[in-house]
PDB file of C-alpha atoms in Angstrom:
ATOM      1  CA  MET A  21      -0.124  -0.099  -0.225  1.00 52.00           C
ATOM      2  CA  ALA A  22       2.899   2.319   0.851  1.00 64.00           C
ATOM      3  CA  SER A  23       4.514   1.553  -2.518  1.00 79.00           C
ATOM      4  CA  GLU A  24       1.391   2.321  -4.107  1.00 90.00           C
ATOM      5  CA  ARG A  25       0.935   5.648  -2.673  1.00 92.00           C
ATOM      6  CA  LEU A  26       4.444   6.550  -4.121  1.00 95.00           C
ATOM      7  CA  GLN A  27       3.703   5.577  -7.685  1.00 95.00           C
ATOM      8  CA  LYS A  28       0.460   7.393  -7.851  1.00 95.00           C
ATOM      9  CA  LEU A  29       2.148  10.555  -6.830  1.00 97.00           C
ATOM     10  CA  GLN A  30       4.922   9.974  -9.408  1.00 97.00           C
ATOM     11  CA  ALA A  31       2.010   9.198 -11.891  1.00 97.00           C
ATOM     12  CA  ALA A  32       0.522  12.492 -10.875  1.00 97.00           C
ATOM     13  CA  VAL A  33       3.907  14.339 -11.195  1.00 98.00           C
ATOM     14  CA  ALA A  34       3.964  13.079 -14.927  1.00 98.00           C
ATOM     15  CA  ALA A  35       0.276  13.722 -15.456  1.00 97.00           C
ATOM     16  CA  GLN A  36       0.786  17.362 -14.665  1.00 97.00           C
ATOM     17  CA  ASP A  37       3.553  17.785 -16.788  1.00 98.00           C
ATOM     18  CA  LEU A  38       6.186  18.010 -13.833  1.00 98.00           C
ATOM     19  CA  ASP A  39       9.863  16.727 -13.767  1.00 98.00           C
ATOM     20  CA  ALA A  40       9.645  16.701 -10.000  1.00 98.00           C
ATOM     21  CA  LEU A  41       7.369  17.479  -6.797  1.00 98.00           C
ATOM     22  CA  LEU A  42       8.896  19.160  -3.718  1.00 98.00           C
ATOM     23  CA  VAL A  43       7.065  18.193  -0.657  1.00 98.00           C
ATOM     24  CA  TYR A  44       7.833  20.769   2.368  1.00 96.00           C
ATOM     25  CA  LYS A  45       4.462  21.076   4.486  1.00 94.00           C
ATOM     26  CA  PRO A  46       5.381  18.935   7.400  1.00 91.00           C
ATOM     27  CA  VAL A  47       1.961  16.569   7.455  1.00 90.00           C
ATOM     28  CA  ASN A  48       2.314  16.430   3.319  1.00 94.00           C
ATOM     29  CA  SER A  49       5.856  15.117   3.698  1.00 94.00           C
ATOM     30  CA  TYR A  50       4.715  12.695   6.192  1.00 93.00           C
ATOM     31  CA  TYR A  51       1.855  11.656   3.529  1.00 95.00           C
ATOM     32  CA  ALA A  52       4.420  11.314   0.839  1.00 96.00           C
ATOM     33  CA  SER A  53       7.147   9.225   2.927  1.00 95.00           C
ATOM     34  CA  GLY A  54       5.764   7.461   5.677  1.00 92.00           C
ATOM     35  CA  PHE A  55       7.986   9.174   7.988  1.00 92.00           C
ATOM     36  CA  THR A  56       7.155  11.355  11.021  1.00 84.00           C
ATOM     37  CA  SER A  57       8.728  13.146  14.192  1.00 79.00           C
ATOM     38  CA  LEU A  58       8.515  15.754  16.252  1.00 66.00           C
ATOM     39  CA  ASP A  59       9.465  18.203  13.669  1.00 59.00           C
ATOM     40  CA  THR A  60       6.085  16.870  11.377  1.00 58.00           C
ATOM     41  CA  ALA A  61       4.067  15.974  14.061  1.00 60.00           C
ATOM     42  CA  ARG A  62       4.397  19.180  16.037  1.00 62.00           C
ATOM     43  CA  PRO A  63       5.742  21.689  13.302  1.00 55.00           C
ATOM     44  CA  ASN A  64       5.621  24.790  15.587  1.00 58.00           C
ATOM     45  CA  SER A  65       8.108  23.036  17.879  1.00 57.00           C
ATOM     46  CA  TYR A  66      11.205  22.705  15.260  1.00 60.00           C
ATOM     47  CA  THR A  67      12.248  24.418  12.075  1.00 73.00           C
ATOM     48  CA  ARG A  68      14.387  21.845  10.517  1.00 88.00           C
ATOM     49  CA  PRO A  69      12.899  20.720   7.122  1.00 93.00           C
ATOM     50  CA  ILE A  70      11.791  17.365   6.423  1.00 94.00           C
ATOM     51  CA  VAL A  71      11.624  17.184   2.548  1.00 97.00           C
ATOM     52  CA  ALA A  72      10.271  14.347   0.072  1.00 98.00           C
ATOM     53  CA  VAL A  73      11.466  15.104  -3.184  1.00 98.00           C
ATOM     54  CA  ILE A  74       9.559  12.844  -5.818  1.00 98.00           C
ATOM     55  CA  THR A  75      10.380  12.478  -9.554  1.00 98.00           C
ATOM     56  CA  ARG A  76       8.740  10.560 -12.258  1.00 97.00           C
ATOM     57  CA  ASP A  77      10.304   7.630 -11.395  1.00 95.00           C
ATOM     58  CA  ASN A  78      12.545   8.484  -8.514  1.00 97.00           C
ATOM     59  CA  ALA A  79      12.331   9.757  -4.753  1.00 98.00           C
ATOM     60  CA  THR A  80      14.290  10.860  -1.921  1.00 98.00           C
ATOM     61  CA  LEU A  81      13.778  11.902   1.668  1.00 98.00           C
ATOM     62  CA  VAL A  82      15.835  14.675   3.137  1.00 98.00           C
ATOM     63  CA  VAL A  83      15.672  14.760   6.605  1.00 96.00           C
ATOM     64  CA  PRO A  84      18.055  16.409   9.778  1.00 95.00           C
ATOM     65  CA  GLN A  85      21.208  13.689  10.688  1.00 95.00           C
ATOM     66  CA  LEU A  86      19.209  13.354  14.191  1.00 92.00           C
ATOM     67  CA  ASP A  87      16.337  11.668  12.268  1.00 93.00           C
ATOM     68  CA  ASP A  88      18.276   9.558   9.674  1.00 96.00           C
ATOM     69  CA  GLU A  89      18.200   6.405  11.844  1.00 96.00           C
ATOM     70  CA  PRO A  90      14.350   6.434  12.254  1.00 93.00           C
ATOM     71  CA  ALA A  91      13.768   7.652   8.726  1.00 95.00           C
ATOM     72  CA  ARG A  92      15.386   4.763   7.359  1.00 96.00           C
ATOM     73  CA  GLU A  93      13.623   2.383   9.562  1.00 93.00           C
ATOM     74  CA  SER A  94      10.034   3.861   8.994  1.00 91.00           C
ATOM     75  CA  SER A  95       9.965   5.728   5.342  1.00 95.00           C
ATOM     76  CA  TRP A  96       8.970   3.688   2.201  1.00 94.00           C
ATOM     77  CA  ILE A  97      11.213   6.005   0.370  1.00 97.00           C
ATOM     78  CA  PRO A  98      14.401   4.135   0.566  1.00 95.00           C
ATOM     79  CA  ASP A  99      16.752   6.973  -0.443  1.00 98.00           C
ATOM     80  CA  VAL A 100      17.170   8.895   2.768  1.00 98.00           C
ATOM     81  CA  ARG A 101      19.500  11.819   2.682  1.00 98.00           C
ATOM     82  CA  SER A 102      20.656  13.851   5.810  1.00 97.00           C
ATOM     83  CA  TYR A 103      21.961  17.089   6.704  1.00 97.00           C
ATOM     84  CA  LEU A 104      23.964  18.303   9.730  1.00 93.00           C
ATOM     85  CA  LYS A 105      25.066  21.773   9.482  1.00 91.00           C
ATOM     86  CA  ALA A 106      23.524  24.905  10.656  1.00 89.00           C
ATOM     87  CA  PRO A 107      21.612  27.032   9.387  1.00 92.00           C
ATOM     88  CA  PRO A 108      19.352  23.939   8.898  1.00 93.00           C
ATOM     89  CA  PHE A 109      17.210  25.139   5.888  1.00 94.00           C
ATOM     90  CA  GLU A 110      20.455  26.108   3.642  1.00 96.00           C
ATOM     91  CA  SER A 111      21.601  22.725   4.629  1.00 97.00           C
ATOM     92  CA  ALA A 112      18.574  20.928   3.291  1.00 97.00           C
ATOM     93  CA  GLN A 113      18.434  23.102   0.105  1.00 97.00           C
ATOM     94  CA  GLN A 114      21.794  21.863  -0.313  1.00 97.00           C
ATOM     95  CA  VAL A 115      20.793  18.150  -0.472  1.00 98.00           C
ATOM     96  CA  ILE A 116      17.610  19.000  -2.234  1.00 98.00           C
ATOM     97  CA  THR A 117      19.217  20.562  -5.311  1.00 97.00           C
ATOM     98  CA  GLU A 118      22.108  18.044  -5.269  1.00 98.00           C
ATOM     99  CA  PHE A 119      19.306  15.508  -5.650  1.00 98.00           C
ATOM    100  CA  LEU A 120      17.805  17.501  -8.493  1.00 98.00           C
ATOM    101  CA  GLY A 121      20.995  17.839 -10.213  1.00 97.00           C
ATOM    102  CA  GLU A 122      21.858  14.151 -10.126  1.00 97.00           C
ATOM    103  CA  GLN A 123      18.319  13.483 -11.607  1.00 98.00           C
ATOM    104  CA  GLY A 124      19.140  15.723 -14.538  1.00 97.00           C
ATOM    105  CA  LEU A 125      16.664  18.227 -13.434  1.00 98.00           C
ATOM    106  CA  ALA A 126      18.459  21.374 -12.805  1.00 96.00           C
ATOM    107  CA  LYS A 127      16.602  23.039 -15.441  1.00 97.00           C
ATOM    108  CA  GLY A 128      13.345  21.019 -14.752  1.00 97.00           C
ATOM    109  CA  ARG A 129       9.874  21.928 -14.107  1.00 98.00           C
ATOM    110  CA  ILE A 130       9.506  21.590 -10.387  1.00 98.00           C
ATOM    111  CA  GLY A 131       6.118  21.539  -8.458  1.00 98.00           C
ATOM    112  CA  VAL A 132       5.775  23.096  -5.179  1.00 98.00           C
ATOM    113  CA  GLU A 133       2.930  23.346  -2.552  1.00 98.00           C
ATOM    114  CA  GLU A 134       1.853  26.881  -3.143  1.00 97.00           C
ATOM    115  CA  ASP A 135       0.265  27.254  -0.167  1.00 95.00           C
ATOM    116  CA  PHE A 136       3.236  26.628   2.143  1.00 95.00           C
ATOM    117  CA  PHE A 137       6.170  27.289  -0.403  1.00 96.00           C
ATOM    118  CA  SER A 138       7.410  30.604   0.655  1.00 95.00           C
ATOM    119  CA  LEU A 139       9.404  33.520  -1.119  1.00 96.00           C
ATOM    120  CA  ARG A 140      12.547  32.731   0.849  1.00 95.00           C
ATOM    121  CA  MET A 141      12.245  29.027  -0.421  1.00 96.00           C
ATOM    122  CA  GLU A 142      11.727  30.348  -4.083  1.00 97.00           C
ATOM    123  CA  ALA A 143      14.774  32.666  -3.921  1.00 97.00           C
ATOM    124  CA  ASP A 144      16.805  29.907  -2.441  1.00 97.00           C
ATOM    125  CA  LEU A 145      16.033  27.334  -5.052  1.00 97.00           C
ATOM    126  CA  THR A 146      16.245  29.863  -8.287  1.00 97.00           C
ATOM    127  CA  GLN A 147      19.573  30.824  -7.095  1.00 97.00           C
ATOM    128  CA  ARG A 148      20.666  27.352  -6.806  1.00 97.00           C
ATOM    129  CA  LEU A 149      19.589  26.254  -9.798  1.00 97.00           C
ATOM    130  CA  PRO A 150      18.683  29.400 -12.160  1.00 96.00           C
ATOM    131  CA  GLY A 151      17.049  27.095 -14.597  1.00 96.00           C
ATOM    132  CA  VAL A 152      14.642  25.619 -12.965  1.00 97.00           C
ATOM    133  CA  SER A 153      10.717  26.622 -13.400  1.00 98.00           C
ATOM    134  CA  ILE A 154       8.729  26.518 -10.167  1.00 98.00           C
ATOM    135  CA  LEU A 155       5.092  25.712 -10.740  1.00 98.00           C
ATOM    136  CA  PRO A 156       1.862  25.221  -8.364  1.00 98.00           C
ATOM    137  CA  ALA A 157       1.372  21.710  -7.482  1.00 98.00           C
ATOM    138  CA  ALA A 158      -0.327  21.854  -4.118  1.00 97.00           C
ATOM    139  CA  SER A 159      -3.496  19.510  -5.547  1.00 97.00           C
ATOM    140  CA  ILE A 160      -1.396  16.756  -6.064  1.00 97.00           C
ATOM    141  CA  ILE A 161      -0.852  15.959  -2.460  1.00 96.00           C
ATOM    142  CA  GLU A 162      -4.319  17.473  -1.686  1.00 95.00           C
ATOM    143  CA  ARG A 163      -6.305  14.995  -3.927  1.00 94.00           C
ATOM    144  CA  GLY A 164      -4.657  12.154  -2.595  1.00 93.00           C
ATOM    145  CA  ARG A 165      -5.123  12.889   0.849  1.00 94.00           C
ATOM    146  CA  LEU A 166      -8.859  13.367   0.207  1.00 91.00           C
ATOM    147  CA  ILE A 167      -9.483   9.414   0.058  1.00 91.00           C
ATOM    148  CA  LYS A 168      -8.126   7.372   2.849  1.00 93.00           C
ATOM    149  CA  ASP A 169      -6.783   3.917   2.503  1.00 93.00           C
ATOM    150  CA  ALA A 170      -7.442   1.110   4.695  1.00 94.00           C
ATOM    151  CA  VAL A 171      -4.202   2.004   7.001  1.00 92.00           C
ATOM    152  CA  GLU A 172      -5.185   5.422   7.305  1.00 94.00           C
ATOM    153  CA  ILE A 173      -8.754   4.833   8.339  1.00 96.00           C
ATOM    154  CA  ALA A 174      -7.584   2.256  10.908  1.00 95.00           C
ATOM    155  CA  ASN A 175      -5.246   4.832  12.275  1.00 94.00           C
ATOM    156  CA  ILE A 176      -8.345   7.242  12.489  1.00 96.00           C
ATOM    157  CA  ARG A 177     -10.606   4.594  14.380  1.00 96.00           C
ATOM    158  CA  GLU A 178      -7.748   4.038  16.886  1.00 96.00           C
ATOM    159  CA  ALA A 179      -7.604   7.956  17.102  1.00 96.00           C
ATOM    160  CA  SER A 180     -11.345   8.234  17.909  1.00 96.00           C
ATOM    161  CA  ARG A 181     -11.368   5.336  20.259  1.00 97.00           C
ATOM    162  CA  LEU A 182      -8.608   6.705  22.797  1.00 97.00           C
ATOM    163  CA  THR A 183     -10.683  10.263  22.501  1.00 97.00           C
ATOM    164  CA  ASP A 184     -13.654   8.090  23.886  1.00 97.00           C
ATOM    165  CA  VAL A 185     -11.081   6.611  26.483  1.00 97.00           C
ATOM    166  CA  ALA A 186     -10.020  10.074  27.553  1.00 98.00           C
ATOM    167  CA  MET A 187     -13.170  11.448  27.619  1.00 98.00           C
ATOM    168  CA  ALA A 188     -14.671   9.024  29.679  1.00 98.00           C
ATOM    169  CA  ALA A 189     -11.834   9.556  32.058  1.00 98.00           C
ATOM    170  CA  THR A 190     -12.366  13.266  32.541  1.00 98.00           C
ATOM    171  CA  LEU A 191     -16.102  13.266  32.898  1.00 97.00           C
ATOM    172  CA  ASP A 192     -15.857  10.346  35.348  1.00 97.00           C
ATOM    173  CA  TYR A 193     -13.085  12.377  37.274  1.00 97.00           C
ATOM    174  CA  MET A 194     -14.970  15.865  37.104  1.00 95.00           C
ATOM    175  CA  GLU A 195     -16.319  17.013  40.604  1.00 95.00           C
ATOM    176  CA  ALA A 196     -16.544  19.985  42.660  1.00 96.00           C
ATOM    177  CA  GLY A 197     -13.368  21.399  43.752  1.00 97.00           C
ATOM    178  CA  ARG A 198     -11.041  19.685  41.383  1.00 97.00           C
ATOM    179  CA  SER A 199      -9.116  22.201  38.980  1.00 97.00           C
ATOM    180  CA  GLU A 200      -9.586  21.827  35.286  1.00 97.00           C
ATOM    181  CA  ILE A 201      -5.772  20.907  35.106  1.00 97.00           C
ATOM    182  CA  GLU A 202      -6.169  18.150  37.613  1.00 97.00           C
ATOM    183  CA  ILE A 203      -9.159  16.510  35.630  1.00 97.00           C
ATOM    184  CA  GLU A 204      -7.197  16.968  32.420  1.00 97.00           C
ATOM    185  CA  ALA A 205      -4.344  14.887  33.860  1.00 97.00           C
ATOM    186  CA  GLU A 206      -6.475  11.992  34.587  1.00 97.00           C
ATOM    187  CA  GLY A 207      -7.333  11.721  30.864  1.00 97.00           C
ATOM    188  CA  PHE A 208      -3.634  11.716  29.754  1.00 97.00           C
ATOM    189  CA  ARG A 209      -3.322   9.043  32.502  1.00 97.00           C
ATOM    190  CA  ALA A 210      -5.828   6.900  31.032  1.00 97.00           C
ATOM    191  CA  ILE A 211      -4.626   6.870  27.485  1.00 95.00           C
ATOM    192  CA  ARG A 212      -1.288   5.497  28.678  1.00 92.00           C
ATOM    193  CA  LEU A 213      -2.594   2.791  30.612  1.00 93.00           C
ATOM    194  CA  PRO A 214      -2.083  -0.654  29.541  1.00 90.00           C
ATOM    195  CA  GLU A 215      -5.239  -1.519  29.691  1.00 90.00           C
ATOM    196  CA  ASN A 216      -6.552   0.702  27.480  1.00 90.00           C
ATOM    197  CA  GLN A 217      -4.121   0.179  24.523  1.00 87.00           C
ATOM    198  CA  ALA A 218      -5.656  -1.521  21.324  1.00 83.00           C
ATOM    199  CA  ASP A 219      -5.584  -5.160  21.001  1.00 73.00           C
ATOM    200  CA  GLY A 220      -2.216  -6.301  19.184  1.00 63.00           C
ATOM    201  CA  ALA A 221      -0.649  -2.652  19.633  1.00 62.00           C
ATOM    202  CA  ASP A 222       3.187  -2.898  18.976  1.00 63.00           C
ATOM    203  CA  ASP A 223       5.711  -1.200  20.654  1.00 63.00           C
ATOM    204  CA  ASN A 224       6.217   1.417  17.913  1.00 64.00           C
ATOM    205  CA  ALA A 225       2.543   3.129  18.582  1.00 73.00           C
ATOM    206  CA  MET A 226       2.837   6.629  18.214  1.00 85.00           C
ATOM    207  CA  ILE A 227       0.295   8.568  20.221  1.00 90.00           C
ATOM    208  CA  ASP A 228      -0.152  12.212  20.290  1.00 91.00           C
ATOM    209  CA  ALA A 229      -2.743  14.229  22.354  1.00 94.00           C
ATOM    210  CA  MET A 230      -3.773  17.651  23.287  1.00 94.00           C
ATOM    211  CA  SER A 231      -6.772  18.695  25.527  1.00 96.00           C
ATOM    212  CA  ILE A 232      -8.960  21.471  26.587  1.00 95.00           C
ATOM    213  CA  ILE A 233     -10.836  20.949  29.917  1.00 97.00           C
ATOM    214  CA  ILE A 234     -12.693  24.238  31.004  1.00 96.00           C
ATOM    215  CA  GLY A 235     -16.079  25.397  32.210  1.00 93.00           C
ATOM    216  CA  GLY A 236     -17.941  28.016  34.435  1.00 91.00           C
ATOM    217  CA  PRO A 237     -17.242  31.498  33.199  1.00 90.00           C
ATOM    218  CA  ARG A 238     -14.438  30.278  31.031  1.00 89.00           C
ATOM    219  CA  GLY A 239     -16.597  28.009  29.485  1.00 84.00           C
ATOM    220  CA  SER A 240     -17.480  30.356  26.269  1.00 81.00           C
ATOM    221  CA  MET A 241     -13.633  30.369  25.278  1.00 83.00           C
ATOM    222  CA  PRO A 242     -12.923  27.171  23.695  1.00 80.00           C
ATOM    223  CA  HIS A 243      -9.576  27.773  22.535  1.00 84.00           C
ATOM    224  CA  GLU A 244      -8.197  28.619  25.772  1.00 90.00           C
ATOM    225  CA  PHE A 245      -5.916  26.269  27.932  1.00 92.00           C
ATOM    226  CA  SER A 246      -6.682  24.567  30.853  1.00 95.00           C
ATOM    227  CA  SER A 247      -5.991  26.104  34.017  1.00 96.00           C
ATOM    228  CA  TYR A 248      -6.127  25.694  37.748  1.00 96.00           C
ATOM    229  CA  ARG A 249      -9.545  26.982  38.168  1.00 96.00           C
ATOM    230  CA  LYS A 250     -11.593  24.654  40.437  1.00 96.00           C
ATOM    231  CA  TYR A 251     -14.700  23.345  39.307  1.00 96.00           C
ATOM    232  CA  ALA A 252     -18.076  24.291  41.235  1.00 96.00           C
ATOM    233  CA  ASP A 253     -21.547  22.691  41.157  1.00 96.00           C
ATOM    234  CA  GLY A 254     -23.827  24.014  38.261  1.00 95.00           C
ATOM    235  CA  ASP A 255     -20.678  24.599  36.092  1.00 95.00           C
ATOM    236  CA  LEU A 256     -21.412  24.202  32.466  1.00 93.00           C
ATOM    237  CA  THR A 257     -18.356  22.726  31.241  1.00 94.00           C
ATOM    238  CA  TRP A 258     -16.284  21.827  28.138  1.00 92.00           C
ATOM    239  CA  HIS A 259     -14.085  18.632  27.476  1.00 96.00           C
ATOM    240  CA  CYS A 260     -11.987  18.556  24.309  1.00 95.00           C
ATOM    241  CA  TRP A 261      -9.670  15.930  23.276  1.00 96.00           C
ATOM    242  CA  LEU A 262      -7.727  15.740  20.425  1.00 95.00           C
ATOM    243  CA  ILE A 263      -5.309  12.615  19.879  1.00 95.00           C
ATOM    244  CA  SER A 264      -3.369  11.160  17.131  1.00 93.00           C
ATOM    245  CA  SER A 265      -2.531   7.657  16.375  1.00 93.00           C
ATOM    246  CA  ARG A 266       0.346   7.252  14.055  1.00 90.00           C
ATOM    247  CA  GLY A 267      -0.343  10.805  12.983  1.00 90.00           C
ATOM    248  CA  TYR A 268      -3.703  10.798  12.224  1.00 93.00           C
ATOM    249  CA  TRP A 269      -6.216  12.959  14.594  1.00 94.00           C
ATOM    250  CA  ALA A 270      -9.560  12.643  15.663  1.00 96.00           C
ATOM    251  CA  GLU A 271     -11.227  15.296  18.024  1.00 95.00           C
ATOM    252  CA  ASN A 272     -14.121  14.428  20.496  1.00 95.00           C
ATOM    253  CA  VAL A 273     -15.903  17.574  22.476  1.00 93.00           C
ATOM    254  CA  ARG A 274     -18.567  17.110  25.216  1.00 93.00           C
ATOM    255  CA  SER A 275     -20.284  19.677  27.102  1.00 90.00           C
ATOM    256  CA  VAL A 276     -21.934  18.671  30.386  1.00 92.00           C
ATOM    257  CA  VAL A 277     -23.283  20.579  33.716  1.00 95.00           C
ATOM    258  CA  LEU A 278     -21.546  19.446  36.955  1.00 96.00           C
ATOM    259  CA  GLY A 279     -24.465  18.816  39.566  1.00 95.00           C
ATOM    260  CA  ASP A 280     -28.142  19.878  38.644  1.00 94.00           C
ATOM    261  CA  ALA A 281     -28.433  21.648  35.667  1.00 95.00           C
ATOM    262  CA  ASN A 282     -30.779  24.817  35.445  1.00 94.00           C
ATOM    263  CA  ASP A 283     -33.558  25.383  32.807  1.00 93.00           C
ATOM    264  CA  THR A 284     -31.619  27.422  30.854  1.00 89.00           C
ATOM    265  CA  GLN A 285     -28.642  24.856  30.656  1.00 91.00           C
ATOM    266  CA  ARG A 286     -31.181  22.332  29.769  1.00 92.00           C
ATOM    267  CA  ARG A 287     -32.608  24.153  27.225  1.00 90.00           C
ATOM    268  CA  MET A 288     -29.193  24.754  25.581  1.00 87.00           C
ATOM    269  CA  ILE A 289     -27.842  21.203  25.966  1.00 89.00           C
ATOM    270  CA  ALA A 290     -31.760  19.953  24.164  1.00 92.00           C
ATOM    271  CA  GLY A 291     -31.011  22.506  21.561  1.00 91.00           C
ATOM    272  CA  VAL A 292     -27.649  21.733  20.905  1.00 90.00           C
ATOM    273  CA  ARG A 293     -28.550  17.847  20.675  1.00 92.00           C
ATOM    274  CA  GLU A 294     -31.117  18.330  18.546  1.00 95.00           C
ATOM    275  CA  ALA A 295     -29.210  20.478  15.858  1.00 94.00           C
ATOM    276  CA  LEU A 296     -26.649  17.466  16.038  1.00 93.00           C
ATOM    277  CA  GLU A 297     -29.415  15.155  15.107  1.00 96.00           C
ATOM    278  CA  ARG A 298     -30.578  17.524  12.444  1.00 96.00           C
ATOM    279  CA  GLY A 299     -26.817  17.391  10.821  1.00 95.00           C
ATOM    280  CA  LYS A 300     -26.660  14.068  11.121  1.00 95.00           C
ATOM    281  CA  GLU A 301     -29.389  13.499   8.927  1.00 96.00           C
ATOM    282  CA  GLN A 302     -27.441  15.140   6.148  1.00 97.00           C
ATOM    283  CA  VAL A 303     -24.207  13.132   6.517  1.00 95.00           C
ATOM    284  CA  ARG A 304     -24.560  10.652   3.617  1.00 95.00           C
ATOM    285  CA  PRO A 305     -22.458   9.923   0.352  1.00 93.00           C
ATOM    286  CA  GLY A 306     -22.771  12.681  -2.341  1.00 95.00           C
ATOM    287  CA  ASN A 307     -23.859  15.345  -0.048  1.00 96.00           C
ATOM    288  CA  GLU A 308     -21.801  18.438   0.481  1.00 95.00           C
ATOM    289  CA  VAL A 309     -20.262  19.220   3.876  1.00 91.00           C
ATOM    290  CA  GLY A 310     -21.782  22.659   3.958  1.00 93.00           C
ATOM    291  CA  ASN A 311     -25.022  21.298   4.153  1.00 96.00           C
ATOM    292  CA  VAL A 312     -24.536  19.328   7.453  1.00 95.00           C
ATOM    293  CA  PHE A 313     -23.336  23.036   8.746  1.00 94.00           C
ATOM    294  CA  ALA A 314     -26.573  24.632   7.264  1.00 95.00           C
ATOM    295  CA  ALA A 315     -29.067  22.177   8.930  1.00 96.00           C
ATOM    296  CA  VAL A 316     -27.267  22.519  12.217  1.00 94.00           C
ATOM    297  CA  HIS A 317     -27.157  26.228  12.555  1.00 92.00           C
ATOM    298  CA  ALA A 318     -30.687  26.671  10.979  1.00 93.00           C
ATOM    299  CA  HIS A 319     -32.039  24.776  14.169  1.00 93.00           C
ATOM    300  CA  LEU A 320     -29.516  26.566  16.645  1.00 91.00           C
ATOM    301  CA  LYS A 321     -30.688  29.915  15.290  1.00 89.00           C
ATOM    302  CA  GLU A 322     -34.287  28.994  15.439  1.00 89.00           C
ATOM    303  CA  ASP A 323     -34.055  27.421  18.909  1.00 82.00           C
ATOM    304  CA  ALA A 324     -31.509  30.079  20.486  1.00 82.00           C
ATOM    305  CA  PRO A 325     -32.338  32.867  22.883  1.00 78.00           C
ATOM    306  CA  GLU A 326     -32.770  36.292  21.402  1.00 79.00           C
ATOM    307  CA  ALA A 327     -29.189  37.570  22.936  1.00 79.00           C
ATOM    308  CA  ALA A 328     -27.345  34.329  21.967  1.00 78.00           C
ATOM    309  CA  MET A 329     -24.026  34.798  20.111  1.00 80.00           C
ATOM    310  CA  LEU A 330     -23.382  31.510  17.777  1.00 81.00           C
ATOM    311  CA  ILE A 331     -19.846  30.978  17.568  1.00 76.00           C
ATOM    312  CA  SER A 332     -19.552  27.215  17.101  1.00 71.00           C
ATOM    313  CA  ARG A 333     -18.878  25.028  14.086  1.00 77.00           C
ATOM    314  CA  SER A 334     -20.401  21.986  13.063  1.00 82.00           C
ATOM    315  CA  GLY A 335     -17.644  19.709  13.339  1.00 81.00           C
ATOM    316  CA  HIS A 336     -13.927  18.816  13.300  1.00 82.00           C
ATOM    317  CA  GLY A 337     -11.912  17.578  10.544  1.00 81.00           C
ATOM    318  CA  SER A 338     -10.339  13.948  11.160  1.00 90.00           C
ATOM    319  CA  GLY A 339      -6.990  12.943   9.393  1.00 93.00           C
ATOM    320  CA  LEU A 340      -3.256  14.107   9.310  1.00 92.00           C
ATOM    321  CA  GLU A 341      -4.555  17.922  10.469  1.00 86.00           C
ATOM    322  CA  TYR A 342      -6.797  18.062  13.562  1.00 76.00           C
TER     323      TYR A 342
END
């Protein structure tokens, strides 16, 4: 299946009349090569390029030397080339242009991800290879990522299962007097326990997780971080878990009331639940995602109190980007 993905990408390079495709975007380089690390899973943490270079009949993966060994173990691109010297961007570019020169593509038609390929990257590449033509080609990866293969679906299912594990743990542990961050810690603990691992999970399972546990007056700020604020009876709470399995993310969000709900809270929760059902009715092959959103928000607007502000979306992505 891995070799099939590379072959499809190579065929797409040829179909677009390109000589090579440079894949810089971290999640895309993982998709194209099968190798992920902190650099690709948490791209804001590091700035060392990991780049897949795909030609019509060849490919190489360019990585920092620190990642050379694991890349050779996990990537389905057998030609792995590493760089060491600082600054890392210039070192990676040198390796990339050397490979293109070896392939006779110093004056080739080179596709790039126009939504990620920066002016700095363009200036550096054209300085090193003045004869190349740089062309937009983000659609090659985007089209491939739209349709998940069996391995990708299995990873998303496992990520989804783990969000349920974490969600159950934090909801069960929530009580008045415990802080948001204390409750959050219970969810992280739960997904690491041996009894909560999938049947047949191997030693190389890659699990990443982020969460937001908030409530009370902070409950309308769903992109904030969990804090040391302690819960009180009657708080409307927000539990959000984002978990990835082998780089594939799923997100699970639940809102519950701690203790007894008042009439307003009951009405809000009932309205959201009905909106969810209206949206689910629109989930079927051939229908547009926007129709799910429209059905959800039509009910929320109809049901909401006059002064309410509707700031919610109607779902989250599942895949390489959460």
